[in-house]
Amino acid sequence: HRMAVTDIKIPDKYFDIIRCNHVLEHVPDDKKAISEIFRVMKPGGFGILQVPINLESEEILEDRTLTAAERNKSYGSADHLRFYSGKGYINRLKEAGFQVEADDFVKTLGVQRLRLQEAEKLFIVRK
């Protein structure tokens, strides 16, 4: 199935588990996408929603006037529309209704696996 994450053509409370890996930074309306993920998750369900995290900022960096070259420099990729901070991202997920856990599990692996960086946290959401 192909569909926009901002308009998921699935009934409410459908999925037990959702994994969204490095998608939201590309979506113009990430709040709508997060809301849709919440909508289609069953109560008691959980998800892992990964995005690039800017460890040097407390706030989400998001400026729609930046050129692709400026986004590449500021956000790490020309096709990223924002650069999340850990605190800002957690707050955005909570605003949608999720309970959020930022887990350091990746550090226990000792090596890069599943395309996760050692300093990366797993953002686990629960409904």
mmCIF file of N, CA, C and O in Angstrom, residues 37-127:
data_model
loop_
_atom_site.group_PDB
_atom_site.id
_atom_site.type_symbol
_atom_site.label_atom_id
_atom_site.label_comp_id
_atom_site.label_asym_id
_atom_site.label_seq_id
_atom_site.Cartn_x
_atom_site.Cartn_y
_atom_site.Cartn_z
ATOM 1 N N ILE A 37 -0.583 8.722 13.013
ATOM 2 C CA ILE A 37 0.024 7.528 13.611
ATOM 3 C C ILE A 37 -0.675 7.203 14.923
ATOM 4 O O ILE A 37 -1.001 6.050 15.197
ATOM 5 N N PHE A 38 -0.953 8.226 15.721
ATOM 6 C CA PHE A 38 -1.677 8.021 16.976
ATOM 7 C C PHE A 38 -3.065 7.442 16.698
ATOM 8 O O PHE A 38 -3.507 6.509 17.359
ATOM 9 N N ARG A 39 -3.745 7.986 15.702
ATOM 10 C CA ARG A 39 -5.107 7.547 15.375
ATOM 11 C C ARG A 39 -5.164 6.072 15.012
ATOM 12 O O ARG A 39 -6.071 5.351 15.432
ATOM 13 N N VAL A 40 -4.212 5.584 14.232
ATOM 14 C CA VAL A 40 -4.275 4.202 13.749
ATOM 15 C C VAL A 40 -3.644 3.195 14.715
ATOM 16 O O VAL A 40 -3.713 1.989 14.473
ATOM 17 N N MET A 41 -3.064 3.679 15.806
ATOM 18 C CA MET A 41 -2.490 2.772 16.808
ATOM 19 C C MET A 41 -3.572 2.348 17.806
ATOM 20 O O MET A 41 -4.351 3.169 18.282
ATOM 21 N N LYS A 42 -3.593 1.053 18.089
ATOM 22 C CA LYS A 42 -4.542 0.542 19.076
ATOM 23 C C LYS A 42 -4.173 1.022 20.480
ATOM 24 O O LYS A 42 -2.994 1.186 20.788
ATOM 25 N N PRO A 43 -5.162 1.206 21.347
ATOM 26 C CA PRO A 43 -4.842 1.446 22.754
ATOM 27 C C PRO A 43 -3.998 0.277 23.277
ATOM 28 O O PRO A 43 -4.275 -0.879 22.973
ATOM 29 N N GLY A 44 -2.940 0.583 23.990
ATOM 30 C CA GLY A 44 -2.015 -0.445 24.446
ATOM 31 C C GLY A 44 -0.928 -0.747 23.437
ATOM 32 O O GLY A 44 0.007 -1.487 23.729
ATOM 33 N N GLY A 45 -1.027 -0.163 22.243
ATOM 34 C CA GLY A 45 -0.012 -0.370 21.217
ATOM 35 C C GLY A 45 1.219 0.476 21.470
ATOM 36 O O GLY A 45 1.234 1.347 22.342
ATOM 37 N N PHE A 46 2.260 0.191 20.681
ATOM 38 C CA PHE A 46 3.472 0.999 20.809
ATOM 39 C C PHE A 46 4.117 1.180 19.449
ATOM 40 O O PHE A 46 3.797 0.499 18.481
ATOM 41 N N GLY A 47 5.017 2.135 19.408
ATOM 42 C CA GLY A 47 5.740 2.393 18.170
ATOM 43 C C GLY A 47 7.139 2.876 18.452
ATOM 44 O O GLY A 47 7.448 3.323 19.558
ATOM 45 N N ILE A 48 7.980 2.760 17.446
ATOM 46 C CA ILE A 48 9.313 3.341 17.478
ATOM 47 C C ILE A 48 9.346 4.346 16.345
ATOM 48 O O ILE A 48 9.209 3.982 15.178
ATOM 49 N N LEU A 49 9.475 5.623 16.699
ATOM 50 C CA LEU A 49 9.400 6.713 15.734
ATOM 51 C C LEU A 49 10.730 7.468 15.748
ATOM 52 O O LEU A 49 10.933 8.361 16.559
ATOM 53 N N GLN A 50 11.630 7.101 14.842
ATOM 54 C CA GLN A 50 12.967 7.685 14.800
ATOM 55 C C GLN A 50 13.023 8.876 13.843
ATOM 56 O O GLN A 50 12.431 8.849 12.766
ATOM 57 N N VAL A 51 13.754 9.907 14.263
ATOM 58 C CA VAL A 51 14.070 11.075 13.451
ATOM 59 C C VAL A 51 15.503 11.485 13.774
ATOM 60 O O VAL A 51 16.028 11.134 14.833
ATOM 61 N N PRO A 52 16.146 12.251 12.898
ATOM 62 C CA PRO A 52 17.453 12.797 13.264
ATOM 63 C C PRO A 52 17.287 13.768 14.439
ATOM 64 O O PRO A 52 16.341 14.554 14.454
ATOM 65 N N ILE A 53 18.183 13.697 15.389
ATOM 66 C CA ILE A 53 18.114 14.550 16.570
ATOM 67 C C ILE A 53 19.340 15.451 16.627
ATOM 68 O O ILE A 53 20.474 14.982 16.527
ATOM 69 N N ASN A 54 19.091 16.720 16.836
ATOM 70 C CA ASN A 54 20.142 17.712 17.028
ATOM 71 C C ASN A 54 20.445 17.780 18.524
ATOM 72 O O ASN A 54 19.647 18.309 19.297
ATOM 73 N N LEU A 55 21.580 17.238 18.922
ATOM 74 C CA LEU A 55 21.942 17.188 20.334
ATOM 75 C C LEU A 55 22.383 18.547 20.876
ATOM 76 O O LEU A 55 22.511 18.725 22.077
ATOM 77 N N GLU A 56 22.588 19.507 19.987
ATOM 78 C CA GLU A 56 23.073 20.824 20.398
ATOM 79 C C GLU A 56 21.964 21.844 20.577
ATOM 80 O O GLU A 56 22.234 22.997 20.875
ATOM 81 N N SER A 57 20.728 21.459 20.385
ATOM 82 C CA SER A 57 19.614 22.401 20.471
ATOM 83 C C SER A 57 18.517 21.866 21.385
ATOM 84 O O SER A 57 18.277 20.674 21.440
ATOM 85 N N GLU A 58 17.859 22.774 22.066
ATOM 86 C CA GLU A 58 16.699 22.437 22.892
ATOM 87 C C GLU A 58 15.403 22.536 22.088
ATOM 88 O O GLU A 58 14.392 21.977 22.475
ATOM 89 N N GLU A 59 15.437 23.276 20.983
ATOM 90 C CA GLU A 59 14.245 23.535 20.183
ATOM 91 C C GLU A 59 14.364 22.884 18.810
ATOM 92 O O GLU A 59 15.455 22.691 18.295
ATOM 93 N N ILE A 60 13.233 22.590 18.213
ATOM 94 C CA ILE A 60 13.199 22.076 16.854
ATOM 95 C C ILE A 60 13.553 23.226 15.907
ATOM 96 O O ILE A 60 12.974 24.309 16.004
ATOM 97 N N LEU A 61 14.517 22.993 15.027
ATOM 98 C CA LEU A 61 14.873 23.987 14.021
ATOM 99 C C LEU A 61 14.000 23.748 12.795
ATOM 100 O O LEU A 61 13.986 22.651 12.241
ATOM 101 N N GLU A 62 13.267 24.776 12.399
ATOM 102 C CA GLU A 62 12.321 24.622 11.297
ATOM 103 C C GLU A 62 12.101 25.983 10.674
ATOM 104 O O GLU A 62 11.542 26.880 11.296
ATOM 105 N N ASP A 63 12.590 26.152 9.453
ATOM 106 C CA ASP A 63 12.469 27.421 8.750
ATOM 107 C C ASP A 63 12.130 27.127 7.293
ATOM 108 O O ASP A 63 12.978 26.675 6.527
ATOM 109 N N ARG A 64 10.902 27.365 6.911
ATOM 110 C CA ARG A 64 10.428 27.049 5.557
ATOM 111 C C ARG A 64 11.049 27.936 4.482
ATOM 112 O O ARG A 64 10.918 27.641 3.306
ATOM 113 N N THR A 65 11.722 29.010 4.878
ATOM 114 C CA THR A 65 12.319 29.898 3.879
ATOM 115 C C THR A 65 13.715 29.458 3.448
ATOM 116 O O THR A 65 14.270 30.020 2.508
ATOM 117 N N LEU A 66 14.300 28.451 4.102
ATOM 118 C CA LEU A 66 15.644 28.005 3.753
ATOM 119 C C LEU A 66 15.670 27.326 2.391
ATOM 120 O O LEU A 66 14.736 26.597 2.025
ATOM 121 N N THR A 67 16.736 27.544 1.657
ATOM 122 C CA THR A 67 16.952 26.841 0.391
ATOM 123 C C THR A 67 17.412 25.421 0.684
ATOM 124 O O THR A 67 17.772 25.097 1.824
ATOM 125 N N ALA A 68 17.429 24.585 -0.339
ATOM 126 C CA ALA A 68 17.908 23.213 -0.169
ATOM 127 C C ALA A 68 19.343 23.197 0.343
ATOM 128 O O ALA A 68 19.681 22.405 1.230
ATOM 129 N N ALA A 69 20.182 24.069 -0.176
ATOM 130 C CA ALA A 69 21.580 24.134 0.277
ATOM 131 C C ALA A 69 21.663 24.547 1.741
ATOM 132 O O ALA A 69 22.472 24.001 2.509
ATOM 133 N N GLU A 70 20.821 25.474 2.153
ATOM 134 C CA GLU A 70 20.811 25.911 3.556
ATOM 135 C C GLU A 70 20.274 24.804 4.469
ATOM 136 O O GLU A 70 20.780 24.613 5.580
ATOM 137 N N ARG A 71 19.255 24.072 3.995
ATOM 138 C CA ARG A 71 18.739 22.939 4.787
ATOM 139 C C ARG A 71 19.801 21.855 4.921
ATOM 140 O O ARG A 71 19.962 21.262 5.979
ATOM 141 N N ASN A 72 20.538 21.623 3.856
ATOM 142 C CA ASN A 72 21.618 20.634 3.910
ATOM 143 C C ASN A 72 22.629 21.014 4.989
ATOM 144 O O ASN A 72 23.052 20.167 5.782
ATOM 145 N N LYS A 73 22.989 22.267 5.038
ATOM 146 C CA LYS A 73 23.966 22.745 6.019
ATOM 147 C C LYS A 73 23.380 22.755 7.441
ATOM 148 O O LYS A 73 24.031 22.326 8.387
ATOM 149 N N SER A 74 22.150 23.225 7.588
ATOM 150 C CA SER A 74 21.556 23.399 8.916
ATOM 151 C C SER A 74 20.888 22.153 9.481
ATOM 152 O O SER A 74 20.877 21.944 10.686
ATOM 153 N N TYR A 75 20.287 21.334 8.593
ATOM 154 C CA TYR A 75 19.508 20.186 9.043
ATOM 155 C C TYR A 75 20.144 18.848 8.706
ATOM 156 O O TYR A 75 19.608 17.796 9.043
ATOM 157 N N GLY A 76 21.274 18.868 7.981
ATOM 158 C CA GLY A 76 21.984 17.629 7.671
ATOM 159 C C GLY A 76 21.609 16.983 6.354
ATOM 160 O O GLY A 76 22.217 16.006 5.949
ATOM 161 N N SER A 77 20.590 17.514 5.680
ATOM 162 C CA SER A 77 20.176 16.976 4.385
ATOM 163 C C SER A 77 19.282 18.009 3.693
ATOM 164 O O SER A 77 18.454 18.651 4.349
ATOM 165 N N ALA A 78 19.434 18.135 2.401
ATOM 166 C CA ALA A 78 18.653 19.110 1.641
ATOM 167 C C ALA A 78 17.162 18.804 1.652
ATOM 168 O O ALA A 78 16.334 19.700 1.501
ATOM 169 N N ASP A 79 16.801 17.535 1.834
ATOM 170 C CA ASP A 79 15.383 17.170 1.819
ATOM 171 C C ASP A 79 14.747 17.122 3.209
ATOM 172 O O ASP A 79 13.584 16.771 3.340
ATOM 173 N N HIS A 80 15.488 17.497 4.245
ATOM 174 C CA HIS A 80 14.911 17.592 5.589
ATOM 175 C C HIS A 80 14.253 18.950 5.749
ATOM 176 O O HIS A 80 14.838 19.970 5.397
ATOM 177 N N LEU A 81 13.063 18.967 6.292
ATOM 178 C CA LEU A 81 12.325 20.206 6.494
ATOM 179 C C LEU A 81 12.492 20.765 7.893
ATOM 180 O O LEU A 81 12.069 21.889 8.162
ATOM 181 N N ARG A 82 13.102 19.980 8.762
ATOM 182 C CA ARG A 82 13.346 20.417 10.139
ATOM 183 C C ARG A 82 14.435 19.555 10.736
ATOM 184 O O ARG A 82 14.767 18.493 10.221
ATOM 185 N N PHE A 83 14.968 20.021 11.868
ATOM 186 C CA PHE A 83 15.965 19.267 12.624
ATOM 187 C C PHE A 83 15.460 19.248 14.056
ATOM 188 O O PHE A 83 15.403 20.272 14.729
ATOM 189 N N TYR A 84 15.041 18.092 14.500
ATOM 190 C CA TYR A 84 14.438 17.941 15.823
ATOM 191 C C TYR A 84 15.486 18.001 16.921
ATOM 192 O O TYR A 84 16.611 17.520 16.757
ATOM 193 N N SER A 85 15.094 18.545 18.058
ATOM 194 C CA SER A 85 15.862 18.382 19.295
ATOM 195 C C SER A 85 15.172 17.278 20.075
ATOM 196 O O SER A 85 13.983 16.999 19.848
ATOM 197 N N GLY A 86 15.890 16.625 20.973
ATOM 198 C CA GLY A 86 15.263 15.564 21.764
ATOM 199 C C GLY A 86 14.076 16.070 22.551
ATOM 200 O O GLY A 86 12.989 15.495 22.511
ATOM 201 N N LYS A 87 14.263 17.184 23.250
ATOM 202 C CA LYS A 87 13.195 17.758 24.063
ATOM 203 C C LYS A 87 12.013 18.199 23.196
ATOM 204 O O LYS A 87 10.863 17.908 23.498
ATOM 205 N N GLY A 88 12.296 18.887 22.103
ATOM 206 C CA GLY A 88 11.232 19.356 21.215
ATOM 207 C C GLY A 88 10.455 18.208 20.592
ATOM 208 O O GLY A 88 9.226 18.257 20.469
ATOM 209 N N TYR A 89 11.178 17.156 20.195
ATOM 210 C CA TYR A 89 10.528 16.004 19.575
ATOM 211 C C TYR A 89 9.635 15.284 20.582
ATOM 212 O O TYR A 89 8.482 14.956 20.281
ATOM 213 N N ILE A 90 10.145 15.061 21.775
ATOM 214 C CA ILE A 90 9.342 14.410 22.819
ATOM 215 C C ILE A 90 8.076 15.222 23.088
ATOM 216 O O ILE A 90 6.980 14.666 23.182
ATOM 217 N N ASN A 91 8.209 16.537 23.180
ATOM 218 C CA ASN A 91 7.029 17.387 23.406
ATOM 219 C C ASN A 91 6.032 17.278 22.267
ATOM 220 O O ASN A 91 4.820 17.227 22.498
ATOM 221 N N ARG A 92 6.514 17.219 21.033
ATOM 222 C CA ARG A 92 5.620 17.109 19.876
ATOM 223 C C ARG A 92 4.858 15.784 19.913
ATOM 224 O O ARG A 92 3.663 15.734 19.606
ATOM 225 N N LEU A 93 5.542 14.709 20.283
ATOM 226 C CA LEU A 93 4.884 13.403 20.389
ATOM 227 C C LEU A 93 3.849 13.398 21.516
ATOM 228 O O LEU A 93 2.748 12.863 21.360
ATOM 229 N N LYS A 94 4.186 14.018 22.640
ATOM 230 C CA LYS A 94 3.249 14.092 23.766
ATOM 231 C C LYS A 94 2.023 14.923 23.415
ATOM 232 O O LYS A 94 0.907 14.595 23.834
ATOM 233 N N GLU A 95 2.207 15.995 22.638
ATOM 234 C CA GLU A 95 1.076 16.839 22.220
ATOM 235 C C GLU A 95 0.045 16.030 21.432
ATOM 236 O O GLU A 95 -1.148 16.334 21.478
ATOM 237 N N ALA A 96 0.494 15.006 20.724
ATOM 238 C CA ALA A 96 -0.416 14.152 19.950
ATOM 239 C C ALA A 96 -1.138 13.141 20.834
ATOM 240 O O ALA A 96 -2.073 12.485 20.383
ATOM 241 N N GLY A 97 -0.692 12.989 22.073
ATOM 242 C CA GLY A 97 -1.342 12.064 23.000
ATOM 243 C C GLY A 97 -0.490 10.884 23.425
ATOM 244 O O GLY A 97 -0.915 10.075 24.256
ATOM 245 N N PHE A 98 0.696 10.749 22.856
ATOM 246 C CA PHE A 98 1.553 9.613 23.185
ATOM 247 C C PHE A 98 2.216 9.747 24.549
ATOM 248 O O PHE A 98 2.540 10.846 24.989
ATOM 249 N N GLN A 99 2.442 8.605 25.172
ATOM 250 C CA GLN A 99 3.407 8.498 26.263
ATOM 251 C C GLN A 99 4.736 8.220 25.569
ATOM 252 O O GLN A 99 4.779 7.429 24.625
ATOM 253 N N VAL A 100 5.810 8.864 26.010
ATOM 254 C CA VAL A 100 7.073 8.786 25.282
ATOM 255 C C VAL A 100 8.204 8.349 26.205
ATOM 256 O O VAL A 100 8.324 8.829 27.322
ATOM 257 N N GLU A 101 9.008 7.434 25.690
ATOM 258 C CA GLU A 101 10.224 6.994 26.367
ATOM 259 C C GLU A 101 11.391 7.163 25.393
ATOM 260 O O GLU A 101 11.313 6.720 24.248
ATOM 261 N N ALA A 102 12.440 7.835 25.844
ATOM 262 C CA ALA A 102 13.663 7.952 25.049
ATOM 263 C C ALA A 102 14.659 6.960 25.642
ATOM 264 O O ALA A 102 15.224 7.184 26.707
ATOM 265 N N ASP A 103 14.849 5.828 24.976
ATOM 266 C CA ASP A 103 15.614 4.703 25.497
ATOM 267 C C ASP A 103 17.041 4.717 24.947
ATOM 268 O O ASP A 103 17.251 4.902 23.756
ATOM 269 N N ASP A 104 18.023 4.475 25.810
ATOM 270 C CA ASP A 104 19.437 4.426 25.430
ATOM 271 C C ASP A 104 19.882 3.036 24.983
ATOM 272 O O ASP A 104 21.080 2.746 24.972
ATOM 273 N N PHE A 105 18.977 2.181 24.584
ATOM 274 C CA PHE A 105 19.302 0.804 24.245
ATOM 275 C C PHE A 105 20.444 0.681 23.237
ATOM 276 O O PHE A 105 21.255 -0.233 23.309
ATOM 277 N N VAL A 106 20.523 1.603 22.294
ATOM 278 C CA VAL A 106 21.543 1.521 21.246
ATOM 279 C C VAL A 106 22.944 1.478 21.855
ATOM 280 O O VAL A 106 23.813 0.767 21.364
ATOM 281 N N LYS A 107 23.168 2.180 22.947
ATOM 282 C CA LYS A 107 24.490 2.194 23.590
ATOM 283 C C LYS A 107 24.899 0.811 24.079
ATOM 284 O O LYS A 107 26.068 0.480 24.107
ATOM 285 N N THR A 108 23.935 -0.015 24.437
ATOM 286 C CA THR A 108 24.257 -1.350 24.951
ATOM 287 C C THR A 108 24.670 -2.312 23.840
ATOM 288 O O THR A 108 25.261 -3.345 24.117
ATOM 289 N N LEU A 109 24.350 -1.963 22.584
ATOM 290 C CA LEU A 109 24.722 -2.836 21.475
ATOM 291 C C LEU A 109 26.227 -2.836 21.223
ATOM 292 O O LEU A 109 26.785 -3.837 20.791
ATOM 293 N N GLY A 110 26.876 -1.687 21.472
ATOM 294 C CA GLY A 110 28.313 -1.596 21.287
ATOM 295 C C GLY A 110 28.763 -1.392 19.852
ATOM 296 O O GLY A 110 29.909 -1.089 19.610
ATOM 297 N N VAL A 111 27.858 -1.570 18.887
ATOM 298 C CA VAL A 111 28.181 -1.359 17.474
ATOM 299 C C VAL A 111 26.974 -0.746 16.795
ATOM 300 O O VAL A 111 25.862 -0.791 17.314
ATOM 301 N N GLN A 112 27.190 -0.198 15.601
ATOM 302 C CA GLN A 112 26.079 0.352 14.835
ATOM 303 C C GLN A 112 25.277 -0.802 14.233
ATOM 304 O O GLN A 112 25.811 -1.645 13.538
ATOM 305 N N ARG A 113 23.995 -0.844 14.557
ATOM 306 C CA ARG A 113 23.103 -1.869 14.017
ATOM 307 C C ARG A 113 21.797 -1.218 13.625
ATOM 308 O O ARG A 113 21.401 -0.208 14.184
ATOM 309 N N LEU A 114 21.121 -1.836 12.711
ATOM 310 C CA LEU A 114 19.807 -1.361 12.283
ATOM 311 C C LEU A 114 19.835 0.108 11.887
ATOM 312 O O LEU A 114 18.870 0.828 12.083
ATOM 313 N N ARG A 115 20.985 0.553 11.373
ATOM 314 C CA ARG A 115 21.183 1.931 10.931
ATOM 315 C C ARG A 115 20.999 2.925 12.066
ATOM 316 O O ARG A 115 20.624 4.068 11.862
ATOM 317 N N LEU A 116 21.241 2.512 13.290
ATOM 318 C CA LEU A 116 21.168 3.392 14.448
ATOM 319 C C LEU A 116 22.582 3.799 14.851
ATOM 320 O O LEU A 116 23.493 2.979 14.859
ATOM 321 N N GLN A 117 22.743 5.069 15.184
ATOM 322 C CA GLN A 117 24.031 5.561 15.648
ATOM 323 C C GLN A 117 24.144 5.341 17.156
ATOM 324 O O GLN A 117 23.149 5.340 17.875
ATOM 325 N N GLU A 118 25.368 5.199 17.641
ATOM 326 C CA GLU A 118 25.590 4.900 19.057
ATOM 327 C C GLU A 118 24.981 5.952 19.985
ATOM 328 O O GLU A 118 24.467 5.634 21.047
ATOM 329 N N ALA A 119 25.000 7.209 19.587
ATOM 330 C CA ALA A 119 24.453 8.278 20.428
ATOM 331 C C ALA A 119 22.936 8.426 20.279
ATOM 332 O O ALA A 119 22.317 9.203 20.990
ATOM 333 N N GLU A 120 22.336 7.671 19.381
ATOM 334 C CA GLU A 120 20.910 7.785 19.100
ATOM 335 C C GLU A 120 20.075 7.099 20.179
ATOM 336 O O GLU A 120 20.406 6.032 20.660
ATOM 337 N N LYS A 121 18.988 7.737 20.534
ATOM 338 C CA LYS A 121 18.020 7.127 21.440
ATOM 339 C C LYS A 121 16.882 6.541 20.615
ATOM 340 O O LYS A 121 16.575 7.017 19.535
ATOM 341 N N LEU A 122 16.279 5.488 21.129
ATOM 342 C CA LEU A 122 15.059 4.953 20.526
ATOM 343 C C LEU A 122 13.879 5.725 21.126
ATOM 344 O O LEU A 122 13.735 5.757 22.347
ATOM 345 N N PHE A 123 13.076 6.326 20.283
ATOM 346 C CA PHE A 123 11.897 7.046 20.750
ATOM 347 C C PHE A 123 10.712 6.100 20.665
ATOM 348 O O PHE A 123 10.186 5.824 19.597
ATOM 349 N N ILE A 124 10.352 5.577 21.832
ATOM 350 C CA ILE A 124 9.268 4.593 21.942
ATOM 351 C C ILE A 124 8.020 5.322 22.413
ATOM 352 O O ILE A 124 8.042 6.014 23.436
ATOM 353 N N VAL A 125 6.962 5.184 21.639
ATOM 354 C CA VAL A 125 5.692 5.821 22.003
ATOM 355 C C VAL A 125 4.675 4.745 22.346
ATOM 356 O O VAL A 125 4.711 3.637 21.812
ATOM 357 N N ARG A 126 3.803 5.085 23.261
ATOM 358 C CA ARG A 126 2.737 4.167 23.669
ATOM 359 C C ARG A 126 1.423 4.934 23.717
ATOM 360 O O ARG A 126 1.375 6.096 24.034
ATOM 361 N N LYS A 127 0.360 4.191 23.402
ATOM 362 C CA LYS A 127 -0.981 4.791 23.432
ATOM 363 C C LYS A 127 -1.770 4.151 24.556
ATOM 364 O O LYS A 127 -1.811 2.959 24.688
#
